[in-house]
Each structure stands twice: as structure tokens, then as C-alpha cells.
């Protein structure tokens, strides 16, 4: 079965080879051959494996508990699940399911078998579920009783934040442990072991410093990716007879770095958040980086365009009135032209918004007005502003006394527009940034003229 953890997982745990022996699966990928056999061989996750930490206690045979392992690919979720199954007296029955292929029927069959096994022999079942975030609410709910009664010890793996993808009852019954991408020194140790270990390359190649640095950089904290790239580079240098994995060898073997980005998970939210915050912070280079990550990962271009349009009003507004036009134009290009050409319009809009003067006066104004409305500050519409286009309206006083602004030369005259309760209330407060500088000078004059405390501002 396929997993997104550090290593592949068989349906049943194979017997562990003796220390120092060569694995029998010599034809398997390097990442599979280098699968940790003991807790001591696990690389990374020092924050969870230090003495006394909850995960270490579980792996050393402490009180059993269901666990949700949450973290990016290649951080060891599947490996830790295997080791957890072998914790304690080593007699636990192990069952692995993938959320991609298993349904409620399969879950119930495993739970029923676990019940019979526990009643018959006292043997507890460890149920590993890979990509648990892909289970529906109904499928997750089917686990609750068995987890609550400890008919099964659940070890679930997910690359997504469980708060977004796992039902609350299952969260509350499990220990949630967040795994982290491997650090550079951890990746170097992993690569060195793979080069020298009999299960790995058995010193058949030499890993040069620049080659090692390239592999570390390309892996982006993903152990499986590091080992896969190492294996590809090793095949290349063995084929050409050089035997040395340097920067050039790595570049030949790895033509493109896959970007780690899950469009349905928290990576999606993290990257778009960084994208918007980079634009808000007026850093076009960082903004283009995050835009590139989304494009390479296949993010929906319409989603990016929508976020740009929102940002144009939220963080720029009238400091640059053309920002919203640029974002809207980019969205139209996405709709009419499509990718990959539309990436140019998205990049153009991104740079425009990042380098534009910033103002949050628009969002601050509408949010303040909405807060007042929600708090009950609504008041009656002044009679002279009400609709007077129906029979009997004037008898009710509607539209009586309304003054038409275009009837005066300046086009601005004194007249009450807000309800009585909100007379004199200012919501829009322009900044001195960009085009809003002109508004910040003009608006006080407008308010004085409309409120009857000064002349209308000059036109222009």
C-alpha cells in the first residue's frame, strides 16, 4: 500500500532483521531498504522522542493510547506507526488501512476482528490508517466506539492540520502529535547512513560536499525525497563510472523539485497567507516566490485571482484606485486565457499590488459601520431621503424637502444624510498614502459643506 509517510508499509509488519544484516528486499527502493528498524535508527522528531516525551513513552511500551500523527510528507509518520505496533511485549496485532481505498465496511470488519481477537487471546489490535483526513465524517465516526473502548489502538497519519480535517470526538480521544520537517543536520546524517549502510549503497559511491548540500536543499526536509534523489544520483554516477555524487550529478538526476503543497490542507492556507502578507508588507520578491509555489503546485488560478481582488480593496483601497482594476483584469485573463499564460497577468497584478501605496481605510470604514449596525445603531432613514415615487408618498412626508445637489454650481450642498443617531459619525478615514493624500485633504472640506459648517470644496 502507498503512503505519504517516510517509508512504505506492508499490511503486516515483517520480522525485523538482525542488527547489521542486509535486508532481503535488495531490489526495493533505497527509502524502503533504509527503513528504521528500531527507535534508535529514527532520524528527526527530537522534540517528540526525547526522554520522557509522550511519543517515546509509547514506543518504549508505556500505557497504550490512540495517536494522530500530523506532519508533512517524509517525516516518519508510517515508520513511527510500525514501531508503535511493536512496542511493549511485541504481541500486538497490526492492521494497516489506507483512507484512499478503505470504507466503513472495511473498518467494521477490522473492528469486529479486533473484538474477537481481544476476547479470544487478549491480543490488542493496532490499526494504522494512512491519510485519515480523506475519510468522510461518517467513516471517522465509525471509529469512535472502538477507539473509546480501546478495542483498537488507532495510529492515524495525516499531512493536514487535524483541526480542519478530523472530527472533534476523534480528536478528543487521541493524542495529537505534530511531526516536523527534518533539519539539515538530520538529513545529512540520513544521507551518510544510506551511503555507507549495507542495506543502502554500501559505500559504492562517494557523496561530495556540494552534492550533499544540493540533496539537502532539494529535499526540503522530506526524508523520502532525499533518499529518492540520492538513489537517482547514485544510479547515474555508477552508470558513467565516476562514482562521485557531486552537484552536477544531482542536477542531472533531479530535473525539477516537487513543491510540497497540499491544496486541501494547511499548506494551502499557510502559503496563501504568506502570499497576501508579503503583498501587504510591500515585498514583491517574496510575493512572487509564494505565487510561484502555488502555480507550480497546481493551485486553482481563480482562487489566486480572487484573493488578489480582495486584497486590492482590503489593504490598498483608494491609496491606489488602479489596484482593484489590475486585480480584476488579472482575474479576467485567468478566465479568458487560462493557464499557463495567465501566470503573467497574475504576476503583473502581484507586483502592482505589492509596490502600491497601502491603506486599510476602506475595510476599517466598512467594518466600523457594520459594527454599529450590528450594535443597533441604525435609526430611521430621514424623511427627505425616502422613496417618493409612489402614490401617497408625499402625504407621508417622504422625499419632501430633498435638495438636489446638481442644482447648485458646486454640486455639494448642506443636507442631512445619515439617521439622526449617526449625524457627525466618521467611518472613512483616509491615510496620507498615495492617492488618498488628496482625499485626506478634500474629505474634511466635503464633510463641512455637507454638514452645513463650511463652504463646498473647489472642484478638481
Coordinates of C-alpha atoms in Angstrom, one line a residue:
X1 CA 0.0 0.0 0.0
X2 CA 1.1 3.5 -0.8
X3 CA 1.8 6.0 2.0
X4 CA 2.9 9.6 2.3
X5 CA 5.0 8.8 5.4
X6 CA 8.7 8.2 5.5
X7 CA 8.5 4.6 4.3
X8 CA 6.3 2.1 2.6
X9 CA 4.1 0.0 4.9
X10 CA 3.2 -3.6 4.4
X11 CA -0.2 -4.9 5.6
X12 CA 1.7 -7.0 8.2
X13 CA 4.9 -6.0 9.9
X14 CA 7.7 -8.1 8.6
X15 CA 10.1 -9.7 11.1
X16 CA 12.9 -7.4 12.0
X17 CA 16.3 -8.4 10.5
X18 CA 19.1 -8.7 12.9
X19 CA 21.3 -5.7 13.5
X20 CA 23.9 -5.4 10.8
X21 CA 22.2 -7.9 8.5
X22 CA 21.4 -7.0 4.9
X23 CA 17.7 -6.6 4.2
X24 CA 16.2 -9.3 1.9
X25 CA 14.4 -6.7 -0.2
X26 CA 17.6 -5.7 -2.0
X27 CA 15.6 -4.7 -5.1
X28 CA 13.4 -2.3 -3.2
X29 CA 13.8 1.5 -3.4
X30 CA 16.5 2.9 -1.2
X31 CA 14.0 4.6 1.0
X32 CA 12.4 1.2 1.7
X33 CA 15.7 -0.5 2.4
X34 CA 16.7 2.2 4.8
X35 CA 13.5 1.9 6.8
X36 CA 14.4 2.3 10.6
X37 CA 14.2 -1.0 12.4
X38 CA 14.5 0.4 15.9
X39 CA 13.8 3.6 17.8
X40 CA 17.5 4.4 17.8
X41 CA 17.6 4.5 14.0
X42 CA 14.8 7.1 13.7
X43 CA 16.1 10.4 12.4
X44 CA 14.4 13.6 13.3
X45 CA 11.5 14.4 15.7
X46 CA 13.8 15.1 18.6
X47 CA 11.0 17.1 20.3
X48 CA 8.8 14.0 20.4
X49 CA 11.5 11.4 21.1
X50 CA 13.5 13.0 23.9
X51 CA 13.4 11.0 27.2
X52 CA 10.0 11.3 28.9
X53 CA 8.2 12.7 25.9
X54 CA 4.8 11.1 25.2
X55 CA 5.7 9.5 21.9
X56 CA 8.9 8.0 23.3
X57 CA 6.9 6.5 26.2
X58 CA 4.5 5.0 23.7
X59 CA 7.3 3.5 21.7
X60 CA 9.0 2.1 24.8
X61 CA 5.9 0.3 25.9
X62 CA 4.2 2.8 28.0
X63 CA 0.4 3.0 28.6
X64 CA -1.3 2.4 25.2
X65 CA -3.1 5.3 23.6
X66 CA -4.6 6.2 20.2
X67 CA -2.4 8.7 18.3
X68 CA -2.9 11.2 15.5
X69 CA 0.5 11.8 13.8
X70 CA 0.3 15.1 11.9
X71 CA 3.1 16.5 9.7
X72 CA 4.4 17.0 6.2
X73 CA 5.4 14.1 4.0
X74 CA 8.7 12.3 4.6
X75 CA 8.8 13.0 8.4
X76 CA 8.4 9.4 9.6
X77 CA 4.7 9.0 10.3
X78 CA 4.5 5.5 8.9
X79 CA 7.7 4.4 10.5
X80 CA 6.6 5.5 13.9
X81 CA 3.3 3.7 13.4
X82 CA 5.2 0.5 12.7
X83 CA 7.4 0.9 15.8
X84 CA 4.4 1.7 17.9
X85 CA 2.8 -1.6 16.9
X86 CA 5.9 -3.4 18.1
X87 CA 6.1 -1.5 21.4
X88 CA 5.6 -3.3 24.7
X89 CA 5.6 -7.1 24.6
X90 CA 5.6 -7.0 20.8
X91 CA 2.4 -9.2 20.5
X92 CA 0.0 -6.6 19.2
X93 CA -1.8 -7.5 16.0
X94 CA -1.2 -4.9 13.3
X95 CA -3.6 -3.9 10.6
X96 CA -3.0 -1.1 8.0
X97 CA -5.7 0.6 6.0
X98 CA -5.5 3.5 3.5
X99 CA -8.2 6.1 3.6
X100 CA -7.9 6.1 -0.2
X101 CA -9.3 2.6 -0.6
X102 CA -11.0 1.6 2.7
X103 CA -14.6 2.4 3.6
X104 CA -16.9 1.9 6.5
X105 CA -17.3 -1.8 5.6
X106 CA -13.6 -2.5 5.9
X107 CA -13.4 -0.5 9.2
X108 CA -16.2 -2.5 10.7
X109 CA -14.6 -5.8 9.7
X110 CA -11.3 -4.8 11.3
X111 CA -13.1 -3.7 14.5
X112 CA -15.1 -6.9 14.7
X113 CA -11.9 -9.0 14.2
X114 CA -10.2 -6.9 16.9
X115 CA -13.1 -7.6 19.3
X116 CA -12.9 -11.4 18.7
X117 CA -9.1 -11.4 19.0
X118 CA -9.2 -9.5 22.3
X119 CA -11.9 -11.8 23.7
X120 CA -10.1 -15.0 22.5
X121 CA -6.5 -14.4 23.2
X122 CA -6.2 -11.0 24.9
X123 CA -4.2 -9.7 21.9
X124 CA -4.8 -6.0 21.2
X125 CA -5.0 -4.6 17.7
X126 CA -3.1 -1.6 16.4
X127 CA -5.0 -0.1 13.5
X128 CA -2.9 2.2 11.3
X129 CA -4.9 4.5 8.9
X130 CA -2.9 6.5 6.4
X131 CA -4.3 9.8 5.1
X132 CA -7.1 9.8 7.7
X133 CA -8.1 13.3 6.5
X134 CA -9.5 11.7 3.4
X135 CA -12.1 9.7 5.5
X136 CA -15.5 11.2 5.5
X137 CA -17.2 12.2 8.7
X138 CA -19.3 9.0 8.6
X139 CA -16.1 6.9 8.2
X140 CA -14.4 8.8 11.1
X141 CA -17.5 8.4 13.3
X142 CA -17.4 4.6 12.7
X143 CA -14.1 4.6 14.6
X144 CA -15.3 6.3 17.7
X145 CA -16.7 3.4 19.7
X146 CA -13.7 1.1 19.0
X147 CA -11.3 3.9 20.0
X148 CA -13.3 4.8 23.1
X149 CA -13.4 1.2 24.3
X150 CA -9.8 0.5 23.2
X151 CA -10.8 -2.4 21.0
X152 CA -8.2 -0.9 18.7
X153 CA -5.3 1.4 19.3
X154 CA -5.6 3.9 16.5
X155 CA -2.5 5.3 14.9
X156 CA -3.6 7.7 12.2
X157 CA -1.4 9.7 9.9
X158 CA -2.3 12.9 8.1
X159 CA -0.5 15.7 6.3
X160 CA -3.2 18.1 7.2
X161 CA -4.0 20.0 10.4
X162 CA -6.3 17.6 12.2
X163 CA -8.3 20.6 13.5
X164 CA -9.5 21.1 9.9
X165 CA -9.9 17.5 8.8
X166 CA -10.6 15.2 11.8
X167 CA -13.9 15.2 13.7
X168 CA -13.8 16.6 17.2
X169 CA -14.8 13.4 19.0
X170 CA -11.9 11.5 17.4
X171 CA -9.5 14.4 18.2
X172 CA -10.6 14.3 21.9
X173 CA -9.9 10.6 22.1
X174 CA -6.5 10.7 20.6
X175 CA -3.1 12.1 21.4
X176 CA -2.2 14.6 18.6
X177 CA 1.5 14.8 17.8
X178 CA 2.9 17.2 15.3
X179 CA 5.9 16.0 13.3
X180 CA 8.3 18.5 11.8
X181 CA 10.3 18.5 8.6
X182 CA 13.8 17.2 9.1
X183 CA 16.6 19.7 9.9
X184 CA 19.7 19.9 7.7
X185 CA 21.9 18.1 10.1
X186 CA 19.3 15.3 10.3
X187 CA 19.2 15.0 6.6
X188 CA 22.9 14.8 6.3
X189 CA 23.0 12.0 8.9
X190 CA 20.3 10.2 6.9
X191 CA 22.2 10.5 3.7
X192 CA 25.5 9.5 5.2
X193 CA 23.9 6.4 6.7
X194 CA 22.3 5.5 3.3
X195 CA 25.6 5.8 1.5
X196 CA 27.6 3.6 4.0
X197 CA 25.0 1.1 5.3
X198 CA 24.9 -2.4 3.8
X199 CA 21.2 -2.0 3.3
X200 CA 21.8 1.1 1.3
X201 CA 24.6 1.9 -1.1
X202 CA 27.3 0.1 0.9
X203 CA 29.9 2.7 0.0
X204 CA 29.6 2.0 -3.7
X205 CA 29.6 5.8 -4.3
X206 CA 31.1 8.8 -2.7
X207 CA 28.9 11.8 -1.7
X208 CA 30.8 15.1 -2.3
X209 CA 30.1 18.1 -0.1
X210 CA 28.4 20.1 -2.8
X211 CA 26.3 17.1 -3.8
X212 CA 25.2 16.6 -0.2
X213 CA 24.3 20.2 0.1
X214 CA 22.2 20.0 -3.1
X215 CA 20.4 16.9 -1.9
X216 CA 19.6 18.6 1.5
X217 CA 18.3 21.7 -0.3
X218 CA 16.2 19.8 -2.8
X219 CA 14.6 17.5 -0.2
X220 CA 13.1 20.5 1.7
X221 CA 13.0 18.5 4.9
X222 CA 11.5 15.4 3.3
X223 CA 13.5 12.2 4.1
X224 CA 11.9 10.1 1.4
X225 CA 12.6 12.8 -1.2
X226 CA 16.2 13.0 0.0
X227 CA 16.7 9.2 -0.3
X228 CA 14.9 9.0 -3.7
X229 CA 17.1 11.8 -5.1
X230 CA 20.3 10.2 -3.7
X231 CA 19.3 6.9 -5.3
X232 CA 18.7 8.5 -8.7
X233 CA 22.1 10.3 -8.5
X234 CA 23.9 7.2 -7.4
X235 CA 22.4 5.2 -10.4
X236 CA 23.7 8.0 -12.7
X237 CA 27.3 8.1 -11.4
X238 CA 27.6 4.3 -11.2
X239 CA 26.4 4.1 -14.8
X240 CA 29.1 6.6 -16.0
X241 CA 31.8 5.1 -13.9
X242 CA 32.7 8.2 -11.9
X243 CA 31.2 7.0 -8.6
X244 CA 31.1 10.5 -7.2
X245 CA 27.9 12.3 -6.4
X246 CA 28.6 16.0 -6.8
X247 CA 26.4 19.0 -7.6
X248 CA 26.4 18.2 -11.3
X249 CA 25.4 14.6 -10.7
X250 CA 22.5 15.7 -8.5
X251 CA 21.3 18.3 -11.1
X252 CA 21.4 15.7 -13.8
X253 CA 19.4 13.2 -11.7
X254 CA 16.8 15.7 -10.3
X255 CA 15.5 18.0 -13.0
X256 CA 12.7 19.6 -11.0
X257 CA 12.0 19.9 -7.3
X258 CA 8.4 19.0 -6.5
X259 CA 6.9 21.6 -4.3
X260 CA 5.3 20.4 -1.1
X261 CA 1.9 22.0 -1.2
X262 CA -1.5 20.4 -0.4
X263 CA -4.3 22.3 -1.9
X264 CA -6.8 20.9 0.5
X265 CA -4.7 21.2 3.7
X266 CA -3.0 23.7 5.9
X267 CA -0.1 24.1 3.5
X268 CA -2.7 25.7 1.2
X269 CA -3.7 28.2 3.9
X270 CA -0.1 28.8 5.0
X271 CA 1.2 29.7 1.5
X272 CA -1.7 31.9 0.6
X273 CA -1.4 33.6 4.0
X274 CA 2.3 34.3 3.3
X275 CA 1.5 35.5 -0.2
X276 CA -1.0 38.1 1.0
X277 CA 1.1 39.2 3.9
X278 CA 4.1 39.7 1.6
X279 CA 2.0 41.9 -0.7
X280 CA 0.7 43.8 2.3
X281 CA 4.3 44.2 3.5
X282 CA 5.3 45.7 0.1
X283 CA 7.7 42.8 -0.7
X284 CA 7.2 41.9 -4.3
X285 CA 10.0 39.4 -4.4
X286 CA 8.6 37.3 -1.6
X287 CA 5.1 37.7 -3.1
X288 CA 6.3 36.3 -6.4
X289 CA 8.0 33.4 -4.6
X290 CA 4.8 32.3 -3.0
X291 CA 2.9 32.9 -6.2
X292 CA 5.3 30.6 -7.9
X293 CA 4.9 27.9 -5.3
X294 CA 1.1 28.0 -5.8
X295 CA 1.4 27.9 -9.6
X296 CA 3.9 25.1 -9.7
X297 CA 1.8 23.1 -7.2
X298 CA -1.2 23.5 -9.5
X299 CA -3.3 25.8 -7.3
X300 CA -6.5 27.0 -8.9
X301 CA -5.6 30.3 -10.6
X302 CA -9.1 31.6 -10.0
X303 CA -8.5 31.2 -6.3
X304 CA -5.3 33.3 -6.5
X305 CA -7.1 35.9 -8.6
X306 CA -10.0 36.2 -6.1
X307 CA -7.5 36.7 -3.3
X308 CA -5.8 39.5 -5.2
X309 CA -9.1 41.3 -5.8
X310 CA -10.0 41.1 -2.1
X311 CA -6.5 42.3 -1.2
X312 CA -6.7 45.3 -3.6
X313 CA -9.6 46.7 -1.6
X314 CA -8.6 45.5 1.8
X315 CA -5.0 46.7 2.0
X316 CA -4.7 49.2 -0.8
X317 CA -8.1 50.7 -1.4
X318 CA -8.1 54.3 -2.6
X319 CA -4.4 54.8 -1.9
X320 CA -4.1 53.4 -5.5
X321 CA -7.5 53.2 -7.2
X322 CA -6.0 51.3 -10.1
X323 CA -5.0 48.3 -7.8
X324 CA -8.5 46.8 -7.9
X325 CA -8.6 47.4 -11.7
X326 CA -5.3 45.5 -12.1
X327 CA -6.5 42.6 -9.9
X328 CA -9.8 42.4 -11.7
X329 CA -8.1 42.5 -15.1
X330 CA -5.8 39.6 -14.0
X331 CA -8.9 37.6 -13.0
X332 CA -10.4 38.2 -16.4
X333 CA -7.2 37.0 -18.1
X334 CA -7.4 33.8 -15.9
X335 CA -11.0 33.3 -17.1
X336 CA -10.5 34.2 -20.8
X337 CA -7.0 32.9 -21.5
X338 CA -6.3 30.3 -18.8
X339 CA -3.0 28.8 -17.6
X340 CA -0.1 28.8 -18.1
X341 CA -0.3 32.1 -19.9
X342 CA -2.4 33.7 -17.2
X343 CA 0.6 33.4 -14.8
X344 CA 1.9 36.6 -16.4
X345 CA -1.2 38.6 -15.5
X346 CA -1.2 37.1 -12.0
X347 CA 2.5 38.1 -11.6
X348 CA 1.8 41.6 -13.0
X349 CA -1.0 42.1 -10.6
X350 CA 1.0 40.7 -7.7
X351 CA 3.9 43.2 -8.4
X352 CA 1.4 46.0 -8.9
X353 CA -0.3 45.4 -5.5
X354 CA 3.0 44.8 -3.6
X355 CA 4.5 48.0 -4.8
X356 CA 1.4 50.1 -4.4
X357 CA 0.9 52.5 -1.5
X358 CA -1.1 50.8 1.2
X359 CA -4.2 51.8 3.1
X360 CA -6.7 49.8 5.1
X361 CA -9.1 52.8 5.4
X362 CA -11.8 51.1 3.2
X363 CA -12.0 47.9 5.3
X364 CA -11.7 49.8 8.5
X365 CA -14.6 52.1 7.4
X366 CA -17.0 49.3 6.3
X367 CA -16.2 47.2 9.4
X368 CA -16.8 50.1 11.7
X369 CA -20.1 50.9 10.0
X370 CA -21.2 47.2 10.2
X371 CA -20.2 47.0 13.8
X372 CA -22.5 50.0 14.6
X373 CA -25.4 48.4 12.6
X374 CA -25.0 45.1 14.4
X375 CA -25.0 47.0 17.7
X376 CA -28.3 48.5 16.8
X377 CA -27.2 52.0 15.7
X378 CA -29.5 52.1 12.7
X379 CA -32.1 54.8 13.2
X380 CA -34.8 55.8 10.8
X381 CA -34.0 57.0 7.2
X382 CA -34.5 60.8 7.2
X383 CA -37.9 61.5 5.6
X384 CA -36.4 63.7 2.8
X385 CA -34.3 60.8 1.6
X386 CA -37.1 58.2 1.5
X387 CA -38.6 57.0 -1.8
X388 CA -41.2 59.4 -3.2
X389 CA -42.1 57.6 -6.4
X390 CA -45.4 56.1 -5.3
X391 CA -48.8 57.5 -4.8
X392 CA -49.3 58.9 -1.3
X393 CA -45.6 59.2 -0.6
X394 CA -45.7 63.0 -0.1
X395 CA -48.6 62.8 2.2
X396 CA -46.4 60.7 4.4
X397 CA -43.6 63.3 4.2
X398 CA -41.4 61.1 2.1
X399 CA -39.0 62.9 -0.2
X400 CA -40.4 66.2 1.0
X401 CA -37.6 68.8 1.3
X402 CA -35.0 66.8 -0.5
X403 CA -32.4 69.1 -2.2
X404 CA -30.9 68.0 -5.5
X405 CA -27.0 68.5 -5.3
X406 CA -26.7 69.2 -9.0
X407 CA -29.0 72.3 -8.6
X408 CA -26.1 74.3 -7.2
X409 CA -22.9 75.2 -9.0
X410 CA -20.5 73.2 -6.7
X411 CA -22.6 70.1 -6.8
X412 CA -22.4 69.9 -3.0
X413 CA -24.9 71.3 -0.5
X414 CA -25.8 71.1 3.1
X415 CA -28.2 68.3 3.8
X416 CA -28.6 65.5 6.4
X417 CA -27.9 62.1 5.0
X418 CA -27.4 59.7 8.0
X419 CA -30.0 58.8 10.6
X420 CA -30.3 61.3 13.5
X421 CA -28.3 58.9 15.7
X422 CA -25.3 58.9 13.4
X423 CA -25.0 62.6 12.5
X424 CA -21.4 63.6 12.6
X425 CA -20.1 60.0 12.7
X426 CA -16.9 59.5 10.6
X427 CA -16.3 56.0 9.2
X428 CA -13.9 56.5 6.3
X429 CA -10.6 58.0 7.5
X430 CA -8.2 58.2 4.5
X431 CA -4.4 57.9 5.1
X432 CA -1.7 60.2 3.6
X433 CA -0.5 57.3 1.4
X434 CA -0.7 57.6 -2.4
X435 CA -3.8 58.9 -3.9
X436 CA -5.5 59.0 -0.5
X437 CA -3.4 62.0 0.3
X438 CA -5.6 64.1 -1.9
X439 CA -8.7 62.6 -0.3
X440 CA -7.4 63.3 3.2
X441 CA -7.3 67.0 2.2
X442 CA -10.6 67.1 0.4
X443 CA -12.8 65.0 2.6
X444 CA -12.8 67.3 5.7
X445 CA -14.0 70.1 3.4
X446 CA -16.7 67.9 1.9
X447 CA -17.9 67.0 5.4
X448 CA -18.1 70.6 6.5
X449 CA -20.0 71.6 3.4
X450 CA -22.5 68.7 3.7
X451 CA -23.0 69.1 7.4
X452 CA -23.5 72.9 7.0
X453 CA -20.4 74.1 8.7
X454 CA -18.4 75.4 5.7
X455 CA -18.3 76.1 2.0
X456 CA -18.1 73.3 -0.6
X457 CA -14.6 72.4 -1.7
X458 CA -13.4 73.7 -5.0
X459 CA -13.8 71.4 -8.0
X460 CA -10.9 69.4 -9.3

